Short mmCIF file of C-alpha atoms and ligand atoms in Angstrom, two decimals:
data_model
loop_
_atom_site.label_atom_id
_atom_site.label_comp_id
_atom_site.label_asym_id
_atom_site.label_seq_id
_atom_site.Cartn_x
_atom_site.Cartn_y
_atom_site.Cartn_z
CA UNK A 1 62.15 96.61 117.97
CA UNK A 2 61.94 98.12 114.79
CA UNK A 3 58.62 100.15 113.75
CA UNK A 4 57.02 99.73 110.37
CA UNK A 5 54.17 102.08 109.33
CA UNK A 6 52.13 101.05 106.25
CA UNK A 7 50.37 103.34 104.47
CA UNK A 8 47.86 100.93 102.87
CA UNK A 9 44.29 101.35 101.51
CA UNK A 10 43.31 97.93 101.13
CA UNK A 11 42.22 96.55 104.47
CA UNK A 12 43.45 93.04 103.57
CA UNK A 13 46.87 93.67 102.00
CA UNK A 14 47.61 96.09 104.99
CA UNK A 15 46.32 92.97 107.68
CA UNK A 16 48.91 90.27 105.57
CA UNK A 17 51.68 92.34 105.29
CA UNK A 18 51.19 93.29 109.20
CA UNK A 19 50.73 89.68 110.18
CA UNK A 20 53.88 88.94 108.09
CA UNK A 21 56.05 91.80 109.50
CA UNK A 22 55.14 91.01 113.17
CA UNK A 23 55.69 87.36 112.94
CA UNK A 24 59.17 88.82 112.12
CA UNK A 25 59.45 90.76 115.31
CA UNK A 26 58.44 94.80 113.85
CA UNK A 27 55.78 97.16 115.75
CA UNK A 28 53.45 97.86 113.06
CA UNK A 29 50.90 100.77 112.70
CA UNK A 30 48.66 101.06 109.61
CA UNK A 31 47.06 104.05 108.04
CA UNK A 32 44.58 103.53 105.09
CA UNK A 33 44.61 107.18 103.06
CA UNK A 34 47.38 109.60 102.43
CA UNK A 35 46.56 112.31 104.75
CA UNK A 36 46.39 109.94 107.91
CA UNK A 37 49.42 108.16 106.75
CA UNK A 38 51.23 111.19 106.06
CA UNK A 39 50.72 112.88 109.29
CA UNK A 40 51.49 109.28 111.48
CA UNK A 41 54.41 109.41 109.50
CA UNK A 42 55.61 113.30 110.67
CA UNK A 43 54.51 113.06 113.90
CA UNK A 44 56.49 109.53 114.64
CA UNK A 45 59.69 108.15 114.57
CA UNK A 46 58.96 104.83 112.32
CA UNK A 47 62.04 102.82 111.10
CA UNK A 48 60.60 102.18 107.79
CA UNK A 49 57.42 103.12 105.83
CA UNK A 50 55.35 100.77 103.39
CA UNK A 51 53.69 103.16 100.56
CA UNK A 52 51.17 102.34 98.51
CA UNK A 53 51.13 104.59 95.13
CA UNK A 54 47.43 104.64 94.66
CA UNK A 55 45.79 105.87 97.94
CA UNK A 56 42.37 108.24 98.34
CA UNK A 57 42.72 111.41 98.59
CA UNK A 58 46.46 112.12 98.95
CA UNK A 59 48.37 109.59 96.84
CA UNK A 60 51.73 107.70 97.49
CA UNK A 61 53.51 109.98 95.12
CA UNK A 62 52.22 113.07 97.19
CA UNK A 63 52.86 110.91 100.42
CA UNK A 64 56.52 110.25 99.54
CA UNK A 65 57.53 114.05 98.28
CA UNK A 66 56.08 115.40 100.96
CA UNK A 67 57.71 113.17 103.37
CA UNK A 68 61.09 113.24 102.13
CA UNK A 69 61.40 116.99 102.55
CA UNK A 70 60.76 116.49 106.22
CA UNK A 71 62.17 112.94 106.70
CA UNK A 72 64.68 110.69 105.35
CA UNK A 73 63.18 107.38 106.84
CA UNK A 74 63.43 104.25 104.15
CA UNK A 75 60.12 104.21 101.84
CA UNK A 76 58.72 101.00 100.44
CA UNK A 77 56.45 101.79 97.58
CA UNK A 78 53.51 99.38 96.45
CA UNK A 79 51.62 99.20 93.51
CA UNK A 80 49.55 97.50 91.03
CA UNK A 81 50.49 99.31 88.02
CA UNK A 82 53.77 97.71 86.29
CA UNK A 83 54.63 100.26 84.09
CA UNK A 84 58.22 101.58 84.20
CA UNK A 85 56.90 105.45 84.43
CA UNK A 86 55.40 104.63 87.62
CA UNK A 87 58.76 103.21 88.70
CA UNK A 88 60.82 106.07 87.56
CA UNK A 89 58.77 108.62 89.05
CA UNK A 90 58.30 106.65 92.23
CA UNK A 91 61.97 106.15 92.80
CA UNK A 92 63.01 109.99 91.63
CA UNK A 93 60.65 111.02 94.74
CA UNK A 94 63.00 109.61 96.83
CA UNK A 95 61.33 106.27 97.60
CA UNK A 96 63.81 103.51 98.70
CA UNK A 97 62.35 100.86 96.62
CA UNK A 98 59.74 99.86 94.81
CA UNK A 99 57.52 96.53 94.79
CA UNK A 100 54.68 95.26 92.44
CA UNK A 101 51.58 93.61 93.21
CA UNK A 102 50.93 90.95 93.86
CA UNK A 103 54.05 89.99 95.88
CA UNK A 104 54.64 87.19 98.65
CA UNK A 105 54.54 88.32 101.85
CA UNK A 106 57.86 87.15 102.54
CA UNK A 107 59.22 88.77 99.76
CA UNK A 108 57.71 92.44 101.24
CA UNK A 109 59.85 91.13 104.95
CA UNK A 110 63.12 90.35 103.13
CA UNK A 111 62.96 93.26 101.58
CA UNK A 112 62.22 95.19 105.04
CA UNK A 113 64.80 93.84 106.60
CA UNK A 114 67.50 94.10 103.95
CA UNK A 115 66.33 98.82 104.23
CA UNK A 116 66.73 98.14 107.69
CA UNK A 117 70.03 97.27 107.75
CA UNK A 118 71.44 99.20 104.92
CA UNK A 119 69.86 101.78 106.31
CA UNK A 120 71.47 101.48 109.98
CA UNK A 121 75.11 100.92 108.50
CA UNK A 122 74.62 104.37 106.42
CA UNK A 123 73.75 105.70 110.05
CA UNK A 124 76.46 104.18 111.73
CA UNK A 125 78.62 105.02 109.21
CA UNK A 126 78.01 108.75 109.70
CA UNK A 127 78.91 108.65 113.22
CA UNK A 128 82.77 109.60 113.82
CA UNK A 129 85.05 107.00 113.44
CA UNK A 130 88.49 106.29 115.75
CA UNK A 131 91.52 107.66 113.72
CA UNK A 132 93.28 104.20 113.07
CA UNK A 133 96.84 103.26 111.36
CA UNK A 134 96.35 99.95 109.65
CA UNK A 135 99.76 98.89 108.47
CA UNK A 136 100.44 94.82 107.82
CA UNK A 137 99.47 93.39 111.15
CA UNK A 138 99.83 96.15 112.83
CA UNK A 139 96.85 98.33 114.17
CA UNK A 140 97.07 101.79 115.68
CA UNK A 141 93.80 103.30 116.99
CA UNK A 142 95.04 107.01 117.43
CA UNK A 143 91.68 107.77 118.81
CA UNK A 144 91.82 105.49 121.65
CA UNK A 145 95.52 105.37 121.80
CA UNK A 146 95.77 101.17 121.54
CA UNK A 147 97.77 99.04 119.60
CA UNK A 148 97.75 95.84 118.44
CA UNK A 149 99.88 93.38 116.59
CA UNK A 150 97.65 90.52 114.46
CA UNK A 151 95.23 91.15 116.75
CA UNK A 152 96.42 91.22 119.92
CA UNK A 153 96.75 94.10 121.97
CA UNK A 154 99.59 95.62 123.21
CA UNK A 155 99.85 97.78 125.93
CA UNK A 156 102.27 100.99 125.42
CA UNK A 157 103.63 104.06 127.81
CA UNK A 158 102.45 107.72 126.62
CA UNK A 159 105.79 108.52 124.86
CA UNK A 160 106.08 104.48 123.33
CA UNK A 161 102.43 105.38 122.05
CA UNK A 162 103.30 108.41 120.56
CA UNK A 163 106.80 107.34 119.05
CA UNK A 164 105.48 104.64 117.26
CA UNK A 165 102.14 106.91 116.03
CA UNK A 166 104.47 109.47 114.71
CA UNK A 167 107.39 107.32 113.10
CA UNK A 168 104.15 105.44 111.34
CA UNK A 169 102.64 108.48 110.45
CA UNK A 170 105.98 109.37 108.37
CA UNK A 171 106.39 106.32 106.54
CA UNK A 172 109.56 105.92 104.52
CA UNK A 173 110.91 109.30 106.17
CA UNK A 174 114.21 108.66 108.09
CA UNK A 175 114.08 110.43 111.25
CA UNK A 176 117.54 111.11 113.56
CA UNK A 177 117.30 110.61 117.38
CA UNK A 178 117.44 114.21 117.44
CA UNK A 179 114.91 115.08 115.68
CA UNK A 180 112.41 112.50 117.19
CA UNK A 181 113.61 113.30 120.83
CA UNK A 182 112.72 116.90 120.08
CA UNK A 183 109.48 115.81 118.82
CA UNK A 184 107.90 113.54 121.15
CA UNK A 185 109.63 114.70 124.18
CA UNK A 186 109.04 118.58 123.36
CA UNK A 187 112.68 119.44 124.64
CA UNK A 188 115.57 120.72 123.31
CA UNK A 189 117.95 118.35 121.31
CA UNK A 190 120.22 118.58 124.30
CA UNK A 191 118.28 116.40 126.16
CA UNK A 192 119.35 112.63 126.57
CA UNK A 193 118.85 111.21 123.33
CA UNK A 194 119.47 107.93 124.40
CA UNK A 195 116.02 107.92 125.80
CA UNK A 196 115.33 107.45 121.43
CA UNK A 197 117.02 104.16 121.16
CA UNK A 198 115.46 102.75 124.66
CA UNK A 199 112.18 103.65 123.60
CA UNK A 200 112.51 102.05 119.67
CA UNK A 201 113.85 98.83 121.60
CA UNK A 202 110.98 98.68 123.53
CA UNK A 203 108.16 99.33 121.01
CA UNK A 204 110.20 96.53 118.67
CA UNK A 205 110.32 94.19 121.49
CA UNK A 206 106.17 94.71 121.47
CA UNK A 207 105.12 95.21 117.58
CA UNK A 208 108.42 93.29 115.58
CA UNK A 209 108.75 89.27 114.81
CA UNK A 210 112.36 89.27 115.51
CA UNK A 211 113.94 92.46 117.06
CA UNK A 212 117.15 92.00 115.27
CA UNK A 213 115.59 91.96 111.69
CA UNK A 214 112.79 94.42 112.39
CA UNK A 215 109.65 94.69 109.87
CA UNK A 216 108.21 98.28 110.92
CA UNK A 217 111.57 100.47 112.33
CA UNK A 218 114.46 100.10 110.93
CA UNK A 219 117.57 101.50 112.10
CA UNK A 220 119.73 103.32 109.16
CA UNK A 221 122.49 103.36 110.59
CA UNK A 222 124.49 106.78 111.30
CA UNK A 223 121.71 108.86 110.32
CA UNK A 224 118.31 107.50 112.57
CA UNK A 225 114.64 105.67 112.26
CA UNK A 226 112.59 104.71 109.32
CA UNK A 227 109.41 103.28 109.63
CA UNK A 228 108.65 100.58 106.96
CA UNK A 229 105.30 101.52 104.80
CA1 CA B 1 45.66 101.21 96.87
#
């Protein structure tokens, strides 16, 4: 459940917009000065906070810069005054948005929600992504070494997985047995290079259409591999 501090001086503005915002499911806490609000808002992990600009004491403007150098938790500010300065100024603090009064209730939870979710895809977004091939239909996640074709997955040995992750990684580079025996299989070129051609047969058999027109490896013939871009 998400948690939704406002930071309200108006007793019955804060009590609608908290009906409003728990009828939508959010915890909701409400401070009614700028010093209160300020230090609920340090001291706790909220998901979003609802400012108003013109508090007692401490105003929304002092609220916000203050809070942004510590925090960077989505701010909704609220005000009465309609002028553009305040706007400017509120938003250059680092508030999220911005909302005049009066506004419907509903308008102040769409507008919640909306943060919210923004705001959790920018998170998510920061967290480290698999390493993933996207060519056509066909997916490589190098990260959790899977493969699929259109969406199906394909299961692949160690040296099939890396064959096709390195010929895909080179795309448009023509690549002789020799050279990709060396590669995957870390030996010398004297090996059996034969073990090449079994492997590309088997990884077309799993990612091609029709094995004897192939869409991703072709074979040029005499010299090695080529894998398609
Ligand atoms: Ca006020």
């Amino acid at each position: 459940m998400s948690r939704i501090l406002i930071i309200e001086d108006e007793e019955a503005i804060a009590d609608l917009e908290k009906d409003y915002l728990e009828l939508s499911d959010f915890e909701v806490h409400i401070e009614n000065n700028g010093e209160d609000g300020l230090k609920e808002a340090l001291d706790n992990d909220y998901d979003l906070i609802v400012l108003d600009l013109m508090l007692p004491g401490l105003d929304g403007f002092e609220v916000c810069k203050r809070l942004r150098e510590k925090k960077d938790v989505p701010i909704l500010m609220v005000s009465a005054r309609k002028d553009d300065i305040d706007k400017i100024r509120g938003l250059g603090l680092g508030a999220d948005d911005y909302m005049t009064k009066p506004f419907s209730p509903s308008e102040l939870v769409a507008r919640v929600k909306a943060h919210l979710s923004r705001y959790e895809r920018l998170v998510s977004a920061g967290q480290k992504q698999n390493d993933v091939i996207e060519i056509r239909g066909l997916k490589i996640d190098k990260t959790a070494r899977r493969v699929w074709i259109d969406g199906e997955e394909k299961a692949f040995t160690t040296k099939e997985f890396d064959l096709l992750t390195f010929l895909a990684e080179n795309p448009n580079h023509v690549f002789s047995k020799e050279e990709l025996f060396r590669k995957i299989w870390n030996m010398d070129s004297i090996g059996d290079i034969a073990t090449v051609t079994v492997h590309i047969k088997k990884i077309r058999e799993k990612v091609e259409y029709d094995t004897s027109n192939p869409q991703y490896i072709e074979t040029i013939w005499g010299v090695g591999y080529r894998f398609k871009a």
